[in-house]
PDB file of C-alpha atoms in Angstrom:
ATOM      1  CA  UNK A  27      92.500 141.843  85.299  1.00 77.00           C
ATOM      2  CA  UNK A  28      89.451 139.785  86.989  1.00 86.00           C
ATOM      3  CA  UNK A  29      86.184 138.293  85.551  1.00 94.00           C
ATOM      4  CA  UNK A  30      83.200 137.274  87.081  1.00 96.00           C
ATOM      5  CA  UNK A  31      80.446 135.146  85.380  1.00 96.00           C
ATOM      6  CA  UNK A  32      77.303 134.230  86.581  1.00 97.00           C
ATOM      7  CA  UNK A  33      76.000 132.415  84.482  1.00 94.00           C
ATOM      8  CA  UNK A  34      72.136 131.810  85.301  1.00 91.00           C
ATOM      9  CA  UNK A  35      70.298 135.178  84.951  1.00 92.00           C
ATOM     10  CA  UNK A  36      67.260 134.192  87.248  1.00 95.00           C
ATOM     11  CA  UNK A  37      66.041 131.773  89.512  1.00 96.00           C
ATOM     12  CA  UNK A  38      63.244 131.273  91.702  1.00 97.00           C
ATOM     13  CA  UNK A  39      62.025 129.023  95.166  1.00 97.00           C
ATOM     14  CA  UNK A  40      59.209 128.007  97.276  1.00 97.00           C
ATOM     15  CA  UNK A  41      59.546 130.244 100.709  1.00 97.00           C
ATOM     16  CA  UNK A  42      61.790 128.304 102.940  1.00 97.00           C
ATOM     17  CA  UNK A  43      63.254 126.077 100.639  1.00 97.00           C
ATOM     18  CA  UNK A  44      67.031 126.342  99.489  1.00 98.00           C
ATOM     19  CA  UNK A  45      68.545 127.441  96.640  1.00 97.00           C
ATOM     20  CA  UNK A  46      72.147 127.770  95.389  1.00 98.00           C
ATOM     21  CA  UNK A  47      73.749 130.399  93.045  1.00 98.00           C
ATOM     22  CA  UNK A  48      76.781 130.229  90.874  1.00 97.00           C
ATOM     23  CA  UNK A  49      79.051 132.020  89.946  1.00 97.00           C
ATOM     24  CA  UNK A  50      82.639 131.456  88.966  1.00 97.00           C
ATOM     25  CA  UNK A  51      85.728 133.780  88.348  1.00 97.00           C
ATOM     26  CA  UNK A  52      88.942 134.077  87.369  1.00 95.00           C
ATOM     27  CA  UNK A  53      92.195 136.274  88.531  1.00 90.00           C
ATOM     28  CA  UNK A  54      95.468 135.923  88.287  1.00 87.00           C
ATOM     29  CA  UNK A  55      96.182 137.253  91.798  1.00 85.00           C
ATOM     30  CA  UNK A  56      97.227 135.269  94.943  1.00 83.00           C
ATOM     31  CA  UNK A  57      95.308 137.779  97.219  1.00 84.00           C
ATOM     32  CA  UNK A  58      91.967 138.185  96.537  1.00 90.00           C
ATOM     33  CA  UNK A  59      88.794 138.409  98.177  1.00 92.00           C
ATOM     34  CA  UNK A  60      85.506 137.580  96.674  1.00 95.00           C
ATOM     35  CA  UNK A  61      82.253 138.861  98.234  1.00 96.00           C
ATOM     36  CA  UNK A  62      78.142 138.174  97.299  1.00 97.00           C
ATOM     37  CA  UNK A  63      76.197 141.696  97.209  1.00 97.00           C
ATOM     38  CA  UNK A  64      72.267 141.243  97.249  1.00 97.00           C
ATOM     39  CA  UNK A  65      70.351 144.648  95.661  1.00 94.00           C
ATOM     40  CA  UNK A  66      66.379 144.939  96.385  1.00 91.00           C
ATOM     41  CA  UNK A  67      64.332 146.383  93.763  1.00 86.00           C
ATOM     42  CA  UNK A  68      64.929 149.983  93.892  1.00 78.00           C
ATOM     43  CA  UNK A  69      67.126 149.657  96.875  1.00 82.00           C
ATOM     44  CA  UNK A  70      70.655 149.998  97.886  1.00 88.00           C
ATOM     45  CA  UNK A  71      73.142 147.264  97.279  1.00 92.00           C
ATOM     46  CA  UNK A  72      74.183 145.404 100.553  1.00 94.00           C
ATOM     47  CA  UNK A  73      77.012 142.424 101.615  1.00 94.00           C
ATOM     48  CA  UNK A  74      75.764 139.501 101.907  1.00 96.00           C
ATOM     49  CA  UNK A  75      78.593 137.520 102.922  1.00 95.00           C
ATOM     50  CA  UNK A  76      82.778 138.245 101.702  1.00 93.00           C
ATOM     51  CA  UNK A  77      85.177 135.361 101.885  1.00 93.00           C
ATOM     52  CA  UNK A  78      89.110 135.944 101.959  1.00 90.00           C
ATOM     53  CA  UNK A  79      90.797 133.569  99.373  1.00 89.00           C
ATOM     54  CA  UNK A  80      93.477 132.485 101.779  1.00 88.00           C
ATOM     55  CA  UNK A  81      90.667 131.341 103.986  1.00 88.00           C
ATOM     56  CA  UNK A  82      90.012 127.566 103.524  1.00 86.00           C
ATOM     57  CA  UNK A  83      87.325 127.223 105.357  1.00 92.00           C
ATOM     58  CA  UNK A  84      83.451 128.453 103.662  1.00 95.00           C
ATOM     59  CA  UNK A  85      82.086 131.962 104.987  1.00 94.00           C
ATOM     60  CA  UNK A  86      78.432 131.906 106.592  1.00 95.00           C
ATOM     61  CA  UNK A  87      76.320 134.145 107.705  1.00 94.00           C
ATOM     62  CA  UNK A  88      73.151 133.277 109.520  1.00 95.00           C
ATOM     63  CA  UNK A  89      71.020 131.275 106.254  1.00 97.00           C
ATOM     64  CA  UNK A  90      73.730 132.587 103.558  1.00 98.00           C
ATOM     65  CA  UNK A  91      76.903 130.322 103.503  1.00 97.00           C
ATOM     66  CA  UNK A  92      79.261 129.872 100.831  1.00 97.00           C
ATOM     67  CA  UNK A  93      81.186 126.951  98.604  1.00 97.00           C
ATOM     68  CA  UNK A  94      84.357 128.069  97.637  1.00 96.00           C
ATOM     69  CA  UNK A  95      86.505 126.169  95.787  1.00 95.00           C
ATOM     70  CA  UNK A  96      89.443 127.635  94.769  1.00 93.00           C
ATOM     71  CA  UNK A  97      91.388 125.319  92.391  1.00 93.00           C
ATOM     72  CA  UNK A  98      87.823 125.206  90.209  1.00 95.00           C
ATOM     73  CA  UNK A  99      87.649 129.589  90.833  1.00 95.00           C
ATOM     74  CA  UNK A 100      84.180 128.758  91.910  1.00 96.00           C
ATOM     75  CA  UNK A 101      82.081 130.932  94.264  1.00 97.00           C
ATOM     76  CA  UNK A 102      78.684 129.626  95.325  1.00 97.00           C
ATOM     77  CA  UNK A 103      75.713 130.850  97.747  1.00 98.00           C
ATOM     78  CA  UNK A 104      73.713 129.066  98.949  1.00 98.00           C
ATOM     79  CA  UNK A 105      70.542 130.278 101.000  1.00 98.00           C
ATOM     80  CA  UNK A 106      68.914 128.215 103.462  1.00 98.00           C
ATOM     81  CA  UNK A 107      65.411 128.579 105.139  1.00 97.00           C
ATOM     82  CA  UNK A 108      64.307 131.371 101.677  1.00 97.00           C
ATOM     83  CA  UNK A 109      62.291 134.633 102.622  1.00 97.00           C
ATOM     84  CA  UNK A 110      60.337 136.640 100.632  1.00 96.00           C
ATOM     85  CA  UNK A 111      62.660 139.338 101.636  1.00 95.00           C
ATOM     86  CA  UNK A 112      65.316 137.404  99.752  1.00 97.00           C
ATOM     87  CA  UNK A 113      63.936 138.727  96.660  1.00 96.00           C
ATOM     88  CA  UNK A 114      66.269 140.559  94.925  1.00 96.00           C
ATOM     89  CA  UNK A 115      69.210 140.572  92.459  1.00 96.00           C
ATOM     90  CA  UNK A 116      72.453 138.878  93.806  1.00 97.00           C
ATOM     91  CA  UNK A 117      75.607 139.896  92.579  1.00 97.00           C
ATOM     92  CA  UNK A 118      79.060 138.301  92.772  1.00 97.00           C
ATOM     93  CA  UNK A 119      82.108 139.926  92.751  1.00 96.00           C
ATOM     94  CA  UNK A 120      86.557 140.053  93.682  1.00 94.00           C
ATOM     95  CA  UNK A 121      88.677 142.872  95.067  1.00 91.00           C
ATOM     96  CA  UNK A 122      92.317 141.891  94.185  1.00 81.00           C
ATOM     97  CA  UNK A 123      94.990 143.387  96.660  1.00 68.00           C
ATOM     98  CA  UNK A 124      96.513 145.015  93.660  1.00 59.00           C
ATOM     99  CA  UNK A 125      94.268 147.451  93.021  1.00 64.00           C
ATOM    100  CA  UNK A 126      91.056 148.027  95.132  1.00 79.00           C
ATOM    101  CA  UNK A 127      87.991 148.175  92.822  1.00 84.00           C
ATOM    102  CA  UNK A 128      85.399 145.423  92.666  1.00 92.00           C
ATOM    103  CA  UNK A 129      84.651 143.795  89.176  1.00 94.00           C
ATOM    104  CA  UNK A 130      81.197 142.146  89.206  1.00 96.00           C
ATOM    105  CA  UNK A 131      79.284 139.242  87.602  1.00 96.00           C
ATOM    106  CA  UNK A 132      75.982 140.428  85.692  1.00 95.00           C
ATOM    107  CA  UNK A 133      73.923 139.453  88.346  1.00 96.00           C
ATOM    108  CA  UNK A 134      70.875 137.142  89.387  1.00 97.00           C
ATOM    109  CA  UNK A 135      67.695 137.584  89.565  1.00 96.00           C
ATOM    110  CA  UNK A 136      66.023 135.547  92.428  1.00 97.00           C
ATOM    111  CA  UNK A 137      62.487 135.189  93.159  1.00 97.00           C
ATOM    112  CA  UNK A 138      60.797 133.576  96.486  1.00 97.00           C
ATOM    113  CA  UNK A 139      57.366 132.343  95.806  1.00 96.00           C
ATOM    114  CA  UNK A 140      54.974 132.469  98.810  1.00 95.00           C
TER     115      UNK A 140
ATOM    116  CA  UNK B  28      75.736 155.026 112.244  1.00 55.00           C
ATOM    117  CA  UNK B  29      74.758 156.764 109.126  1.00 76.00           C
ATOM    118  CA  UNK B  30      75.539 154.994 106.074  1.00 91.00           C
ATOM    119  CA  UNK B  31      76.543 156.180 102.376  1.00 95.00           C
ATOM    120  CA  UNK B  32      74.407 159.134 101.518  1.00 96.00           C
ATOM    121  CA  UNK B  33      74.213 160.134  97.609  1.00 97.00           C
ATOM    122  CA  UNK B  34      72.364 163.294  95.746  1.00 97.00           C
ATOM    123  CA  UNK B  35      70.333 163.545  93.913  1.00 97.00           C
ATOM    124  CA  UNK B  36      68.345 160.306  93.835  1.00 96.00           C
ATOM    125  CA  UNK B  37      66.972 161.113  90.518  1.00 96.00           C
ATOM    126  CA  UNK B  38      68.206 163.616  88.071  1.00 97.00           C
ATOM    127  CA  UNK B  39      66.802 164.128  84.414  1.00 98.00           C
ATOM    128  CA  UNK B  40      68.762 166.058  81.490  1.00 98.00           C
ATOM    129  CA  UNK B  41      69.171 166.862  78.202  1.00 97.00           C
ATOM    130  CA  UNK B  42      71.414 165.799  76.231  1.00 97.00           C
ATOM    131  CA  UNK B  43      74.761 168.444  76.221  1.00 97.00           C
ATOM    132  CA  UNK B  44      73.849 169.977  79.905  1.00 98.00           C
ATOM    133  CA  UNK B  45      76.073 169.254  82.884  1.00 98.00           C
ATOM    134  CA  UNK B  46      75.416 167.530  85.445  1.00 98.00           C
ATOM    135  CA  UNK B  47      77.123 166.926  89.181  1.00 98.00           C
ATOM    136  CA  UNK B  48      76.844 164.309  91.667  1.00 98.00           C
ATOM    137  CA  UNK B  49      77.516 164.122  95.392  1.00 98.00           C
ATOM    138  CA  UNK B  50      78.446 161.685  97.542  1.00 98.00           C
ATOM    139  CA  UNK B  51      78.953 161.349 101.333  1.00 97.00           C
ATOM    140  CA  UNK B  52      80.971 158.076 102.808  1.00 95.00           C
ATOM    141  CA  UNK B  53      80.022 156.856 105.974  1.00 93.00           C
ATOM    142  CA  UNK B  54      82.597 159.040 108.144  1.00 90.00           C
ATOM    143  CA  UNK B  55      86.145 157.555 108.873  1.00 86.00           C
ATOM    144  CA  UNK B  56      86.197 155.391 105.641  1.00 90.00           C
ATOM    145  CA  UNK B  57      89.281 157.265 103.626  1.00 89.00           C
ATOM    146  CA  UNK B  58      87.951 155.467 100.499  1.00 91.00           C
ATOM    147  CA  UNK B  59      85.355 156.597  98.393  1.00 94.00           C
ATOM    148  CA  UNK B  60      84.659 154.760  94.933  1.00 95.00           C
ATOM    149  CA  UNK B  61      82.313 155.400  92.057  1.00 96.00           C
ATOM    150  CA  UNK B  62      80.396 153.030  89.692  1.00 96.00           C
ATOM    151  CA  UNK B  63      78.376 152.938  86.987  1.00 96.00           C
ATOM    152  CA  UNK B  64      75.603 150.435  86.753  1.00 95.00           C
ATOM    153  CA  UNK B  65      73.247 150.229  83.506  1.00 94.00           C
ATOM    154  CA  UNK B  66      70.016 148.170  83.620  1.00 88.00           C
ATOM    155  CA  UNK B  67      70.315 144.235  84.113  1.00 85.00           C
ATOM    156  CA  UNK B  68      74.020 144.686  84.451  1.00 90.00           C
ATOM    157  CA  UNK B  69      76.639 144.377  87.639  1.00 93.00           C
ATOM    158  CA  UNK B  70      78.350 148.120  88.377  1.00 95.00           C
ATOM    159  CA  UNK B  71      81.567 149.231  86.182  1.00 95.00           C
ATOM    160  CA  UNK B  72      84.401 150.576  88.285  1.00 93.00           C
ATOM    161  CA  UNK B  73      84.829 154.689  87.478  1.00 95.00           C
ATOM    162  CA  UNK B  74      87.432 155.453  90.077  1.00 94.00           C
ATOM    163  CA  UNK B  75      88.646 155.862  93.447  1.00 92.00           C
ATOM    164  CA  UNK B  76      89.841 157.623  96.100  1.00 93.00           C
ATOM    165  CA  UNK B  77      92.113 157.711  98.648  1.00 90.00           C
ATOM    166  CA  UNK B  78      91.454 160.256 101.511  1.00 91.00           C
ATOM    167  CA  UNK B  79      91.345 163.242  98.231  1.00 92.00           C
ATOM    168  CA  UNK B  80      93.805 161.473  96.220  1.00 92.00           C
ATOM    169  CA  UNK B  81      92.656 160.005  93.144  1.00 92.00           C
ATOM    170  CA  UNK B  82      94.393 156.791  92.896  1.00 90.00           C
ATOM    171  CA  UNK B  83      92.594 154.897  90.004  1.00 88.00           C
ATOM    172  CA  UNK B  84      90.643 155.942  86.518  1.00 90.00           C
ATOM    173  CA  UNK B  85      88.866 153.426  84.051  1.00 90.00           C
ATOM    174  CA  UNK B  86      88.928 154.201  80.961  1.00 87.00           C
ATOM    175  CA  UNK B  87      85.282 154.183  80.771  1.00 82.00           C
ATOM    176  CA  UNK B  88      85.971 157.759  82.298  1.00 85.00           C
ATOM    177  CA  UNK B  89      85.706 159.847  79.578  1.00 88.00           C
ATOM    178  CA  UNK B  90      87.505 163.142  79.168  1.00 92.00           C
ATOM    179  CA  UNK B  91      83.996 164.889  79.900  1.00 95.00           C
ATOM    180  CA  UNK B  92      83.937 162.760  83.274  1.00 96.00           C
ATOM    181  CA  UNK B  93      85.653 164.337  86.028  1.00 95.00           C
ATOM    182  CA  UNK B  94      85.774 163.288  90.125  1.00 96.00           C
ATOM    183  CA  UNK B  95      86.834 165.206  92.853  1.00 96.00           C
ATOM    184  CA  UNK B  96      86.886 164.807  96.929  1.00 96.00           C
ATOM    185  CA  UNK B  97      88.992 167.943  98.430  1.00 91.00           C
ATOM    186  CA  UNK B  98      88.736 167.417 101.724  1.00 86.00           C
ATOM    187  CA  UNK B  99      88.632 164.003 101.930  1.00 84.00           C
ATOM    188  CA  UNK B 100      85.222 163.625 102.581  1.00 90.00           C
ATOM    189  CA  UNK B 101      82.544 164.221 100.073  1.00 96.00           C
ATOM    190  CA  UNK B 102      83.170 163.631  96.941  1.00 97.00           C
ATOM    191  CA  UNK B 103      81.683 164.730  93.750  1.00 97.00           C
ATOM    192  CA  UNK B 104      81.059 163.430  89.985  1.00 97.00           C
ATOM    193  CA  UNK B 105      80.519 165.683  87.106  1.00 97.00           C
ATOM    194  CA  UNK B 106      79.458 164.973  83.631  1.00 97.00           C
ATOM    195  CA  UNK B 107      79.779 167.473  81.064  1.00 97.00           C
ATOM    196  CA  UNK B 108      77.892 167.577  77.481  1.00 97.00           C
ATOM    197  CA  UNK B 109      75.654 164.777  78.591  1.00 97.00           C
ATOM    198  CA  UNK B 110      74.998 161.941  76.119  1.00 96.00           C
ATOM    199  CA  UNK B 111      72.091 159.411  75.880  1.00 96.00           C
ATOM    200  CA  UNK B 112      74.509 156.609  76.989  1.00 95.00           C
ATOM    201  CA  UNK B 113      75.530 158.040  80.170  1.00 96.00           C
ATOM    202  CA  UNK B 114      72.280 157.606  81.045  1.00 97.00           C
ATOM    203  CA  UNK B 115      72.660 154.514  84.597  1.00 96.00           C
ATOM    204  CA  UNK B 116      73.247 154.651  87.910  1.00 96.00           C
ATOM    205  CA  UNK B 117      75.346 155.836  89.504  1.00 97.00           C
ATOM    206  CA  UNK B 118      76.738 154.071  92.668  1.00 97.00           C
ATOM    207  CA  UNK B 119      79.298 155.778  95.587  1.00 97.00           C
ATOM    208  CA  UNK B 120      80.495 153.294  98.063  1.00 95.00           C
ATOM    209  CA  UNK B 121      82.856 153.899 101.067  1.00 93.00           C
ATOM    210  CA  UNK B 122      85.706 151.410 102.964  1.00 90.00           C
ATOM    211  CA  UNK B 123      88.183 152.106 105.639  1.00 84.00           C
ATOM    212  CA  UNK B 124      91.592 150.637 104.478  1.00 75.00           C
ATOM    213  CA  UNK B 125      93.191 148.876 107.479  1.00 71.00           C
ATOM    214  CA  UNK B 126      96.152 146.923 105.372  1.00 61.00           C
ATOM    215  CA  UNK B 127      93.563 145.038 103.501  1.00 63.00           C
ATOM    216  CA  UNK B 128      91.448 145.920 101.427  1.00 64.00           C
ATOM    217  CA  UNK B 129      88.129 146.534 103.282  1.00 76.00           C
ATOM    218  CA  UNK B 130      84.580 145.739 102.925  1.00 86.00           C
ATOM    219  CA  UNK B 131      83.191 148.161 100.793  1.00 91.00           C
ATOM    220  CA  UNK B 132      79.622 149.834 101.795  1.00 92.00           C
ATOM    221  CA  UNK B 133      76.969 151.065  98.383  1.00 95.00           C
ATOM    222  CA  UNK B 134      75.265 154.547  99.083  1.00 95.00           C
ATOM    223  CA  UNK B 135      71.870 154.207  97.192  1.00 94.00           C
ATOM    224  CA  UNK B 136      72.630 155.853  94.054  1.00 96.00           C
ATOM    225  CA  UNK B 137      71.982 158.856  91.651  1.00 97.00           C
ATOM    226  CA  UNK B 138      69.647 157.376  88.122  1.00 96.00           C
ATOM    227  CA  UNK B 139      70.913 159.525  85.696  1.00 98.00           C
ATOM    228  CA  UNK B 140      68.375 159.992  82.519  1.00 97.00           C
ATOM    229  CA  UNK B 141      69.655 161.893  79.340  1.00 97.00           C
ATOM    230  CA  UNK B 142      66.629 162.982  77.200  1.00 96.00           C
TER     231      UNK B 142
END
């Protein structure tokens, strides 16, 4: 079985500043992937950004872009260049090969100032 | 392309009536997954399927929980004898399996109150 922790339960930033968010995890799997979901208030989740463990090299996306170290089971996003439309709660999560449901962190609440 | 589609949005009981969930994957994805998600927590994995196998069942799902997709399509969640703590929401998402698992896609969700 996986866990997820994030630890920090909300943060907030100045509009186009950055701001990393942690999370870390554990599995005893080989084959995993490991994936940050972002979920507006009273909106649907969507991916942010997924990053295959066999992958060395850090997943980006536009201003999201990750820090994945896999020795420490760490998962980190970072968001460059903040929007207000960032606002929302991020979730972390991992998908094992062995089975194919997602076990998530408890989430982070982030808040862009204008 | 139309994405995950759940109903209802919104759906308010009483405690011991039944209840019944749909939702519709984005077509071609032969997965279809259920969660549960309760305020300022991540989703719970229910179960899953595969095309209209069930493959997968937590053991948060309850005897009085039950999941079907016939077709492979739609799929459907019922509740019987509803309880105050099965009050959440309740998340379908979607993938495509291609030999890995796949990017999975969140419909928007049914919030379930028990009164």
């Amino acid at each position: 079985a996986q866990t997820v922790t994030q630890s920090q339960p909300e943060m907030s930033v100045q509009e186009a500043e950055t701001v990393t968010l942690s999370c870390t995890y554990d599995t005893s799997e080989n084959n995993y992937y490991l994936f940050w979901y972002k979920q507006p208030p009273s909106r649907q989740m969507i991916l942010v950004i997924r990053q295959e463990a066999y992958k060395q090299q850090n997943a980006t996306e536009n201003r999201f872009s990750v820090n994945f170290q896999k020795a420490a089971k760490s998962f980190s996003l970072k968001i460059s260049d903040s929007q207000l439309g960032d606002t929302a709660m991020y979730f972390c999560a991992c998908l094992t090969g062995a089975n194919s449901k997602l076990t998530f962190g408890k989430g982070i609440t982030l808040s862009v100032r204008p | 392309d139309t994405g995950v589609s759940q109903d209802p949005r919104h759906k308010i009981t009483k405690r011991g009536q039944n209840v019944t969930f749909r939702c519709d994957p984005i077509s071609e994805h032969n997965r279809l997954y259920w969660y549960r998600q309760t305020l300022g927590q991540g989703p719970e994995f229910l179960t899953y399927f595969q095309n209209e196998a069930q493959l997968e069942k937590s053991r948060l799902l309850s005897d009085r929980f039950s999941a079907e997709r016939p077709k492979g399509s739609f799929s459907t969640l019922e509740i019987q004898r509803t309880e105050q703590g099965d009050s959440a929401m309740y998340l379908c998402a979607s993938s495509v399996l291609r030999g890995v698992p796949d990017t999975q896609y969140f419909g928007p969700g049914t919030r379930l109150t028990v009164l």
